[in-house]
XYZ file of C-alpha atoms in Angstrom:
120
model
C 0.000 0.000 0.000
C 1.350 3.409 -0.885
C 2.064 5.987 1.781
C -0.884 8.151 0.718
C -3.354 5.240 0.872
C -1.974 4.137 4.224
C -2.427 7.637 5.634
C -5.973 7.810 4.274
C -6.807 4.430 5.821
C -5.455 5.554 9.208
C -7.381 8.829 9.012
C -10.587 6.963 8.057
C -10.242 4.488 10.957
C -9.414 7.238 13.459
C -12.372 9.360 12.371
C -14.797 6.403 12.334
C -13.721 5.460 15.886
C -14.286 9.036 17.100
C -17.697 9.158 15.408
C -18.800 5.918 17.073
C -17.753 7.285 20.465
C -19.559 10.606 20.057
C -22.525 9.809 17.812
C -24.997 8.866 20.528
C -26.875 6.527 18.199
C -27.457 9.135 15.490
C -27.279 8.267 11.811
C -24.096 9.022 9.887
C -23.794 11.201 6.762
C -20.961 9.570 4.838
C -19.217 11.297 1.923
C -17.256 9.811 -0.979
C -15.486 12.109 -3.397
C -13.984 11.018 -6.702
C -12.307 13.078 -9.393
C -15.519 13.438 -11.405
C -18.390 13.012 -8.922
C -19.427 13.255 -5.278
C -21.634 10.824 -3.358
C -23.388 11.016 0.022
C -25.424 8.539 2.023
C -27.165 8.454 5.375
C -26.292 5.239 7.246
C -27.921 3.934 10.433
C -25.072 1.921 11.954
C -27.245 0.240 14.596
C -29.360 -1.361 11.854
C -26.574 -1.585 9.286
C -28.590 -0.040 6.480
C -28.552 2.967 4.207
C -31.610 5.178 4.687
C -30.987 7.796 1.989
C -28.405 8.405 -0.715
C -27.641 10.920 -3.443
C -24.885 11.501 -5.963
C -23.927 13.779 -8.792
C -24.330 10.819 -11.175
C -28.128 10.791 -10.941
C -29.868 11.754 -14.156
C -31.666 14.786 -12.723
C -28.392 16.075 -11.259
C -26.395 15.558 -14.458
C -28.928 17.509 -16.481
C -28.911 20.509 -14.157
C -25.175 20.750 -13.467
C -22.192 21.684 -15.586
C -20.011 19.022 -13.959
C -20.245 16.661 -11.018
C -16.865 17.700 -9.666
C -17.411 21.236 -8.388
C -18.812 22.964 -5.319
C -22.169 23.634 -6.973
C -22.656 19.913 -7.554
C -21.630 19.135 -3.967
C -24.108 21.664 -2.594
C -26.893 20.227 -4.749
C -26.081 16.672 -3.603
C -26.099 17.845 0.033
C -29.543 19.417 -0.364
C -30.890 16.316 -2.117
C -29.618 13.869 0.511
C -31.038 16.115 3.251
C -34.430 16.148 1.536
C -34.430 12.346 1.261
C -33.292 11.944 4.887
C -36.075 14.214 6.150
C -38.582 12.170 4.125
C -37.242 9.047 5.873
C -37.594 10.680 9.311
C -33.921 11.472 9.968
C -33.239 14.999 11.236
C -29.954 14.680 13.163
C -26.776 13.056 11.840
C -23.054 12.992 12.463
C -20.875 14.054 9.546
C -18.422 11.386 8.357
C -15.973 13.104 6.021
C -13.960 9.909 5.612
C -10.307 10.498 4.719
C -11.082 13.866 3.117
C -10.301 17.223 4.653
C -13.260 19.423 5.600
C -12.607 21.831 2.742
C -13.852 22.561 -0.763
C -16.418 20.093 -2.097
C -16.765 18.228 1.208
C -17.535 21.465 3.044
C -19.946 22.523 0.275
C -21.831 19.222 0.626
C -22.073 19.711 4.399
C -23.352 23.264 3.955
C -25.932 22.059 1.426
C -27.135 19.369 3.820
C -27.500 21.971 6.585
C -29.452 24.236 4.214
C -31.660 21.262 3.385
C -32.639 20.829 7.028
C -30.208 18.322 8.567
C -28.523 19.264 11.816
C -25.002 18.213 12.754
């Protein structure tokens, strides 16, 4: 494993451990960011299931956005996942940024989810 992947794996494990300690049974908003798209899902760890998900690859999102790899797309995905979570009865989550820094597209997704009505 390369040094970068090893550091990302350590950061992911450390963050996931901290989230489990502090979550208090709340659902988790998990983010995955690739070079071309961004994905988000609400996971209830106690039940081991995904309650809501959204990505910039969905047809409605692709039609309305210039690209799936910018802050506008991340904000739109955040609002969409928040809307779907509220429809499923989830209002409070913990934010799982994974190995990514809270900056740029990840921060834009979090801000969009807050605008959409999720609290974290």
